Amino acid sequence: MTFKLLPIIVLGALAAGCGNETSTDTETPIEGSERASPAAYVMGPGRYAIEGGDGTVYSQTVVKPDGTYADLDAEGNEVGRGTWRDERGLACFDPDGDGPDQQERCWTNSALAEDGSFTSTRDDGSESYTIRPIGG
């Protein structure tokens, strides 16, 4: 996977401005949200490190309370932004723009591991990353 596609993850990472608000019966659930376990980590505002299977940190995503996010490279430069939402551990990120690499992508989160990290797997199963909430 190229670095260009990493910002699409979350945080890649992890839309549409609803933040961590609770759902009501009138809202349309995220397609596939039934796959998220009740124990799944529900993302909220904060900073997250995106790690590969070997522990390499690819990027960081800053998830903001206003329903937006920003992806940062290793030097802290913004390399992507958009909107996010999380419904019961199914986190969706919609990058700004309409290009082929800027479509909304959803990720199913696992429960928190003992070390505070969780695994986030793309809804089609094609990619999986360790996500670590970090301070700052």
Short mmCIF file of N, CA and C in Angstrom, two decimals:
data_model
loop_
_atom_site.label_atom_id
_atom_site.label_comp_id
_atom_site.label_asym_id
_atom_site.label_seq_id
_atom_site.Cartn_x
_atom_site.Cartn_y
_atom_site.Cartn_z
N MET A 1 0.84 -1.18 0.00
CA MET A 1 0.00 0.00 0.00
C MET A 1 0.88 1.23 0.00
N THR A 2 0.59 2.16 -0.82
CA THR A 2 1.40 3.38 -0.88
C THR A 2 1.00 4.34 0.21
N PHE A 3 1.95 5.23 0.59
CA PHE A 3 1.67 6.21 1.64
C PHE A 3 0.51 7.10 1.25
N LYS A 4 0.33 7.37 -0.03
CA LYS A 4 -0.76 8.23 -0.49
C LYS A 4 -2.11 7.70 -0.06
N LEU A 5 -2.27 6.38 0.01
CA LEU A 5 -3.54 5.80 0.38
C LEU A 5 -3.74 5.74 1.89
N LEU A 6 -2.68 5.84 2.69
CA LEU A 6 -2.82 5.76 4.12
C LEU A 6 -3.75 6.80 4.71
N PRO A 7 -3.70 8.06 4.27
CA PRO A 7 -4.62 9.03 4.87
C PRO A 7 -6.08 8.66 4.68
N ILE A 8 -6.38 7.88 3.67
CA ILE A 8 -7.76 7.52 3.40
C ILE A 8 -8.25 6.50 4.44
N ILE A 9 -7.33 5.81 5.07
CA ILE A 9 -7.68 4.79 6.04
C ILE A 9 -8.58 5.35 7.11
N VAL A 10 -8.06 6.14 7.73
CA VAL A 10 -8.67 6.50 8.96
C VAL A 10 -9.63 7.57 8.75
N LEU A 11 -7.92 6.74 9.23
CA LEU A 11 -8.31 7.51 9.75
C LEU A 11 -8.97 7.90 8.87
N GLY A 12 -6.86 6.72 7.56
CA GLY A 12 -7.20 6.25 6.81
C GLY A 12 -7.77 6.28 6.94
N ALA A 13 -8.41 5.21 9.79
CA ALA A 13 -8.06 6.29 10.52
C ALA A 13 -10.02 6.43 10.97
N LEU A 14 -10.46 5.25 10.82
CA LEU A 14 -10.87 5.70 11.21
C LEU A 14 -11.60 6.18 10.08
N ALA A 15 -17.67 9.76 9.28
CA ALA A 15 -17.37 10.96 8.52
C ALA A 15 -18.55 11.88 8.63
N ALA A 16 -18.76 12.52 7.86
CA ALA A 16 -19.90 13.42 7.68
C ALA A 16 -20.38 14.14 8.93
N GLY A 17 -19.46 14.54 9.78
CA GLY A 17 -19.74 15.52 10.82
C GLY A 17 -20.63 15.10 11.97
N CYS A 18 -20.80 13.81 12.24
CA CYS A 18 -21.69 13.50 13.35
C CYS A 18 -20.94 13.18 14.62
N GLY A 19 -19.61 13.17 14.59
CA GLY A 19 -18.81 13.02 15.79
C GLY A 19 -19.20 11.80 16.58
N ASN A 20 -19.22 11.94 17.91
CA ASN A 20 -19.55 10.83 18.79
C ASN A 20 -20.96 10.96 19.34
N GLU A 21 -21.84 11.61 18.61
CA GLU A 21 -23.21 11.77 19.05
C GLU A 21 -23.88 10.40 19.08
N THR A 22 -24.85 10.25 19.93
CA THR A 22 -25.55 8.99 19.99
C THR A 22 -26.57 8.91 18.87
N SER A 23 -26.79 7.69 18.39
CA SER A 23 -27.73 7.48 17.30
C SER A 23 -29.16 7.54 17.81
N THR A 24 -30.06 7.92 16.93
CA THR A 24 -31.48 7.84 17.23
C THR A 24 -32.11 6.88 16.26
N ASP A 25 -33.31 6.47 16.56
CA ASP A 25 -33.99 5.51 15.68
C ASP A 25 -34.25 6.07 14.30
N THR A 26 -34.22 7.38 14.13
CA THR A 26 -34.50 7.96 12.83
C THR A 26 -33.27 8.05 11.94
N GLU A 27 -32.09 7.83 12.51
CA GLU A 27 -30.86 7.89 11.71
C GLU A 27 -30.69 6.59 10.94
N THR A 28 -30.09 6.67 9.77
CA THR A 28 -29.80 5.49 8.97
C THR A 28 -28.48 4.91 9.45
N PRO A 29 -28.46 3.63 9.85
CA PRO A 29 -27.19 3.05 10.31
C PRO A 29 -26.19 2.95 9.16
N ILE A 30 -24.91 2.96 9.51
CA ILE A 30 -23.85 2.78 8.52
C ILE A 30 -23.98 1.38 7.95
N GLU A 31 -23.91 1.28 6.63
CA GLU A 31 -23.99 -0.03 5.99
C GLU A 31 -22.87 -0.91 6.53
N GLY A 32 -23.20 -2.09 7.00
CA GLY A 32 -22.21 -3.01 7.54
C GLY A 32 -21.97 -2.83 9.02
N SER A 33 -22.65 -1.89 9.69
CA SER A 33 -22.38 -1.64 11.10
C SER A 33 -22.73 -2.83 11.98
N GLU A 34 -23.54 -3.73 11.48
CA GLU A 34 -23.87 -4.91 12.27
C GLU A 34 -22.65 -5.80 12.48
N ARG A 35 -21.58 -5.59 11.71
CA ARG A 35 -20.35 -6.37 11.89
C ARG A 35 -19.56 -5.93 13.10
N ALA A 36 -19.78 -4.72 13.58
CA ALA A 36 -19.04 -4.23 14.73
C ALA A 36 -19.56 -4.89 16.00
N SER A 37 -18.65 -5.38 16.79
CA SER A 37 -18.98 -6.05 18.04
C SER A 37 -19.38 -5.03 19.09
N PRO A 38 -20.23 -5.41 20.04
CA PRO A 38 -20.54 -4.49 21.14
C PRO A 38 -19.29 -4.12 21.94
N ALA A 39 -18.25 -4.96 21.89
CA ALA A 39 -17.00 -4.68 22.61
C ALA A 39 -16.03 -3.85 21.77
N ALA A 40 -16.39 -3.54 20.54
CA ALA A 40 -15.49 -2.81 19.63
C ALA A 40 -15.15 -1.44 20.20
N TYR A 41 -13.92 -1.00 19.92
CA TYR A 41 -13.50 0.32 20.34
C TYR A 41 -14.23 1.36 19.50
N VAL A 42 -14.92 2.27 20.15
CA VAL A 42 -15.63 3.34 19.45
C VAL A 42 -14.72 4.56 19.46
N MET A 43 -14.32 4.99 18.28
CA MET A 43 -13.41 6.12 18.17
C MET A 43 -14.09 7.41 18.60
N GLY A 44 -13.31 8.26 19.20
CA GLY A 44 -13.76 9.58 19.58
C GLY A 44 -12.65 10.56 19.28
N PRO A 45 -12.88 11.81 19.59
CA PRO A 45 -11.86 12.82 19.35
C PRO A 45 -10.54 12.45 20.04
N GLY A 46 -9.44 12.71 19.35
CA GLY A 46 -8.11 12.41 19.87
C GLY A 46 -7.12 12.24 18.75
N ARG A 47 -5.91 11.83 19.12
CA ARG A 47 -4.84 11.59 18.15
C ARG A 47 -4.53 10.10 18.16
N TYR A 48 -4.39 9.53 16.98
CA TYR A 48 -4.17 8.10 16.83
C TYR A 48 -2.97 7.84 15.92
N ALA A 49 -2.11 6.90 16.32
CA ALA A 49 -1.01 6.44 15.47
C ALA A 49 -1.50 5.22 14.69
N ILE A 50 -1.15 5.18 13.39
CA ILE A 50 -1.53 4.08 12.52
C ILE A 50 -0.28 3.24 12.29
N GLU A 51 -0.33 1.98 12.74
CA GLU A 51 0.84 1.10 12.69
C GLU A 51 0.58 -0.11 11.80
N GLY A 52 1.63 -0.51 11.09
CA GLY A 52 1.58 -1.75 10.32
C GLY A 52 1.83 -2.93 11.23
N GLY A 53 1.73 -4.12 10.68
CA GLY A 53 1.92 -5.35 11.44
C GLY A 53 3.30 -5.47 12.08
N ASP A 54 4.29 -4.78 11.51
CA ASP A 54 5.64 -4.84 12.07
C ASP A 54 5.91 -3.73 13.08
N GLY A 55 4.89 -2.93 13.41
CA GLY A 55 5.05 -1.86 14.38
C GLY A 55 5.47 -0.52 13.78
N THR A 56 5.69 -0.48 12.47
CA THR A 56 6.05 0.77 11.81
C THR A 56 4.87 1.73 11.86
N VAL A 57 5.11 2.96 12.34
CA VAL A 57 4.06 3.98 12.37
C VAL A 57 4.03 4.64 11.00
N TYR A 58 2.91 4.52 10.30
CA TYR A 58 2.77 5.08 8.97
C TYR A 58 2.36 6.55 9.01
N SER A 59 1.45 6.87 9.90
CA SER A 59 0.94 8.23 9.97
C SER A 59 0.22 8.40 11.30
N GLN A 60 -0.27 9.60 11.51
CA GLN A 60 -1.13 9.89 12.64
C GLN A 60 -2.39 10.54 12.10
N THR A 61 -3.47 10.31 12.81
CA THR A 61 -4.73 10.95 12.46
C THR A 61 -5.23 11.68 13.69
N VAL A 62 -5.62 12.92 13.49
CA VAL A 62 -6.21 13.71 14.55
C VAL A 62 -7.71 13.75 14.28
N VAL A 63 -8.49 13.14 15.17
CA VAL A 63 -9.94 13.08 15.05
C VAL A 63 -10.50 14.19 15.93
N LYS A 64 -11.24 15.10 15.31
CA LYS A 64 -11.70 16.30 16.01
C LYS A 64 -13.18 16.18 16.42
N PRO A 65 -13.55 16.86 17.51
CA PRO A 65 -14.93 16.77 18.00
C PRO A 65 -15.97 17.32 17.04
N ASP A 66 -15.56 18.14 16.08
CA ASP A 66 -16.53 18.73 15.15
C ASP A 66 -16.85 17.82 13.97
N GLY A 67 -16.36 16.55 14.00
CA GLY A 67 -16.65 15.60 12.92
C GLY A 67 -15.67 15.67 11.77
N THR A 68 -14.55 16.38 11.95
CA THR A 68 -13.51 16.42 10.92
C THR A 68 -12.28 15.67 11.43
N TYR A 69 -11.38 15.36 10.49
CA TYR A 69 -10.11 14.74 10.87
C TYR A 69 -9.01 15.30 9.98
N ALA A 70 -7.78 15.13 10.44
CA ALA A 70 -6.60 15.50 9.65
C ALA A 70 -5.59 14.37 9.77
N ASP A 71 -5.01 13.95 8.65
CA ASP A 71 -3.95 12.95 8.64
C ASP A 71 -2.62 13.67 8.56
N LEU A 72 -1.65 13.21 9.35
CA LEU A 72 -0.33 13.83 9.42
C LEU A 72 0.73 12.83 9.01
N ASP A 73 1.76 13.30 8.31
CA ASP A 73 2.88 12.43 7.96
C ASP A 73 3.84 12.37 9.16
N ALA A 74 4.96 11.67 8.98
CA ALA A 74 5.92 11.49 10.06
C ALA A 74 6.51 12.79 10.59
N GLU A 75 6.53 13.83 9.74
CA GLU A 75 7.07 15.13 10.15
C GLU A 75 6.00 16.03 10.76
N GLY A 76 4.76 15.55 10.83
CA GLY A 76 3.67 16.35 11.40
C GLY A 76 2.97 17.25 10.40
N ASN A 77 3.29 17.09 9.11
CA ASN A 77 2.62 17.89 8.07
C ASN A 77 1.29 17.26 7.70
N GLU A 78 0.28 18.09 7.52
CA GLU A 78 -1.02 17.58 7.12
C GLU A 78 -0.96 17.07 5.69
N VAL A 79 -1.41 15.82 5.51
CA VAL A 79 -1.39 15.20 4.18
C VAL A 79 -2.78 14.80 3.72
N GLY A 80 -3.77 15.02 4.56
CA GLY A 80 -5.14 14.70 4.20
C GLY A 80 -6.09 15.20 5.27
N ARG A 81 -7.34 15.37 4.86
CA ARG A 81 -8.38 15.80 5.80
C ARG A 81 -9.73 15.40 5.25
N GLY A 82 -10.72 15.45 6.11
CA GLY A 82 -12.07 15.12 5.69
C GLY A 82 -12.98 15.07 6.89
N THR A 83 -14.03 14.26 6.78
CA THR A 83 -14.99 14.11 7.87
C THR A 83 -15.01 12.66 8.33
N TRP A 84 -15.50 12.43 9.55
CA TRP A 84 -15.53 11.08 10.11
C TRP A 84 -16.80 10.88 10.93
N ARG A 85 -17.10 9.59 11.17
CA ARG A 85 -18.15 9.19 12.09
C ARG A 85 -17.83 7.78 12.58
N ASP A 86 -18.35 7.43 13.71
CA ASP A 86 -18.17 6.08 14.26
C ASP A 86 -19.49 5.62 14.84
N GLU A 87 -19.92 4.47 14.38
CA GLU A 87 -21.15 3.88 14.89
C GLU A 87 -20.84 2.51 15.46
N ARG A 88 -20.78 2.46 16.79
CA ARG A 88 -20.55 1.20 17.50
C ARG A 88 -19.30 0.46 17.04
N GLY A 89 -18.22 1.18 16.76
CA GLY A 89 -16.98 0.53 16.38
C GLY A 89 -16.77 0.36 14.90
N LEU A 90 -17.66 0.90 14.09
CA LEU A 90 -17.45 0.94 12.64
C LEU A 90 -17.14 2.39 12.31
N ALA A 91 -15.86 2.68 12.11
CA ALA A 91 -15.40 4.06 11.88
C ALA A 91 -15.31 4.32 10.38
N CYS A 92 -15.93 5.41 9.94
CA CYS A 92 -15.92 5.77 8.53
C CYS A 92 -15.25 7.12 8.34
N PHE A 93 -14.39 7.21 7.34
CA PHE A 93 -13.66 8.43 7.03
C PHE A 93 -13.91 8.80 5.58
N ASP A 94 -14.28 10.05 5.36
CA ASP A 94 -14.59 10.54 4.02
C ASP A 94 -13.63 11.68 3.70
N PRO A 95 -12.57 11.40 2.94
CA PRO A 95 -11.60 12.45 2.60
C PRO A 95 -12.24 13.56 1.78
N ASP A 96 -11.75 14.78 1.95
CA ASP A 96 -12.19 15.90 1.11
C ASP A 96 -11.89 15.57 -0.34
N GLY A 97 -12.77 15.96 -1.24
CA GLY A 97 -12.58 15.74 -2.67
C GLY A 97 -13.44 14.60 -3.17
N ASP A 98 -13.43 14.42 -4.49
CA ASP A 98 -14.26 13.39 -5.12
C ASP A 98 -13.47 12.44 -6.00
N GLY A 99 -12.14 12.46 -5.90
CA GLY A 99 -11.31 11.59 -6.73
C GLY A 99 -11.45 10.14 -6.34
N PRO A 100 -10.90 9.24 -7.15
CA PRO A 100 -11.01 7.81 -6.88
C PRO A 100 -10.40 7.40 -5.54
N ASP A 101 -9.37 8.10 -5.07
CA ASP A 101 -8.75 7.80 -3.78
C ASP A 101 -9.34 8.65 -2.66
N GLN A 102 -10.48 9.30 -2.92
CA GLN A 102 -11.08 10.19 -1.93
C GLN A 102 -12.52 9.80 -1.60
N GLN A 103 -12.82 8.53 -1.73
CA GLN A 103 -14.16 8.04 -1.41
C GLN A 103 -14.19 7.58 0.05
N GLU A 104 -15.35 7.64 0.67
CA GLU A 104 -15.49 7.21 2.05
C GLU A 104 -15.11 5.74 2.19
N ARG A 105 -14.40 5.45 3.27
CA ARG A 105 -14.03 4.08 3.60
C ARG A 105 -14.35 3.83 5.05
N CYS A 106 -14.86 2.64 5.34
CA CYS A 106 -15.22 2.30 6.71
C CYS A 106 -14.34 1.18 7.22
N TRP A 107 -14.10 1.19 8.52
CA TRP A 107 -13.20 0.27 9.19
C TRP A 107 -13.88 -0.29 10.43
N THR A 108 -13.81 -1.61 10.61
CA THR A 108 -14.37 -2.25 11.79
C THR A 108 -13.26 -2.34 12.84
N ASN A 109 -13.55 -1.82 14.03
CA ASN A 109 -12.58 -1.82 15.11
C ASN A 109 -12.78 -3.00 16.04
N SER A 110 -11.68 -3.53 16.56
CA SER A 110 -11.73 -4.59 17.56
C SER A 110 -11.93 -3.96 18.93
N ALA A 111 -12.03 -4.79 19.93
CA ALA A 111 -12.01 -4.32 21.31
C ALA A 111 -10.59 -3.84 21.62
N LEU A 112 -10.45 -3.03 22.68
CA LEU A 112 -9.12 -2.57 23.08
C LEU A 112 -8.28 -3.74 23.57
N ALA A 113 -7.02 -3.74 23.17
CA ALA A 113 -6.06 -4.72 23.67
C ALA A 113 -5.55 -4.24 25.03
N GLU A 114 -4.87 -5.09 25.71
CA GLU A 114 -4.34 -4.75 27.04
C GLU A 114 -3.43 -3.53 27.01
N ASP A 115 -2.70 -3.33 25.89
CA ASP A 115 -1.79 -2.19 25.79
C ASP A 115 -2.48 -0.90 25.34
N GLY A 116 -3.81 -0.93 25.18
CA GLY A 116 -4.57 0.26 24.79
C GLY A 116 -4.76 0.43 23.30
N SER A 117 -4.18 -0.44 22.49
CA SER A 117 -4.34 -0.36 21.03
C SER A 117 -5.58 -1.16 20.61
N PHE A 118 -5.97 -1.01 19.36
CA PHE A 118 -7.03 -1.83 18.79
C PHE A 118 -6.70 -2.06 17.32
N THR A 119 -7.31 -3.06 16.74
CA THR A 119 -7.11 -3.37 15.33
C THR A 119 -8.28 -2.80 14.55
N SER A 120 -7.98 -2.17 13.43
CA SER A 120 -9.01 -1.62 12.56
C SER A 120 -8.85 -2.29 11.19
N THR A 121 -9.92 -2.93 10.73
CA THR A 121 -9.90 -3.68 9.47
C THR A 121 -10.90 -3.05 8.51
N ARG A 122 -10.43 -2.77 7.31
CA ARG A 122 -11.29 -2.17 6.29
C ARG A 122 -12.52 -3.05 6.08
N ASP A 123 -13.66 -2.44 5.83
CA ASP A 123 -14.92 -3.18 5.76
C ASP A 123 -14.92 -4.27 4.69
N ASP A 124 -14.07 -4.15 3.68
CA ASP A 124 -13.99 -5.22 2.67
C ASP A 124 -12.93 -6.26 3.02
N GLY A 125 -12.25 -6.09 4.17
CA GLY A 125 -11.25 -7.04 4.64
C GLY A 125 -9.90 -6.91 3.98
N SER A 126 -9.70 -5.93 3.10
CA SER A 126 -8.47 -5.84 2.31
C SER A 126 -7.28 -5.28 3.08
N GLU A 127 -7.50 -4.56 4.16
CA GLU A 127 -6.41 -3.95 4.91
C GLU A 127 -6.72 -4.01 6.39
N SER A 128 -5.66 -4.07 7.20
CA SER A 128 -5.82 -4.08 8.65
C SER A 128 -4.61 -3.39 9.27
N TYR A 129 -4.86 -2.57 10.30
CA TYR A 129 -3.81 -1.81 10.97
C TYR A 129 -4.04 -1.84 12.47
N THR A 130 -2.96 -1.65 13.20
CA THR A 130 -3.04 -1.44 14.64
C THR A 130 -3.16 0.06 14.84
N ILE A 131 -4.15 0.46 15.63
CA ILE A 131 -4.39 1.87 15.92
C ILE A 131 -4.10 2.07 17.40
N ARG A 132 -3.30 3.09 17.67
CA ARG A 132 -2.92 3.35 19.05
C ARG A 132 -3.28 4.78 19.41
N PRO A 133 -4.24 4.96 20.35
CA PRO A 133 -4.50 6.32 20.82
C PRO A 133 -3.24 6.88 21.48
N ILE A 134 -2.90 8.14 21.14
CA ILE A 134 -1.72 8.76 21.70
C ILE A 134 -2.07 10.15 22.23
N GLY A 135 -1.27 10.64 23.14
CA GLY A 135 -1.49 11.97 23.70
C GLY A 135 -1.04 13.04 22.73
N GLY A 136 -1.47 14.27 22.98
CA GLY A 136 -1.00 15.40 22.17
C GLY A 136 -1.96 15.80 21.20
#
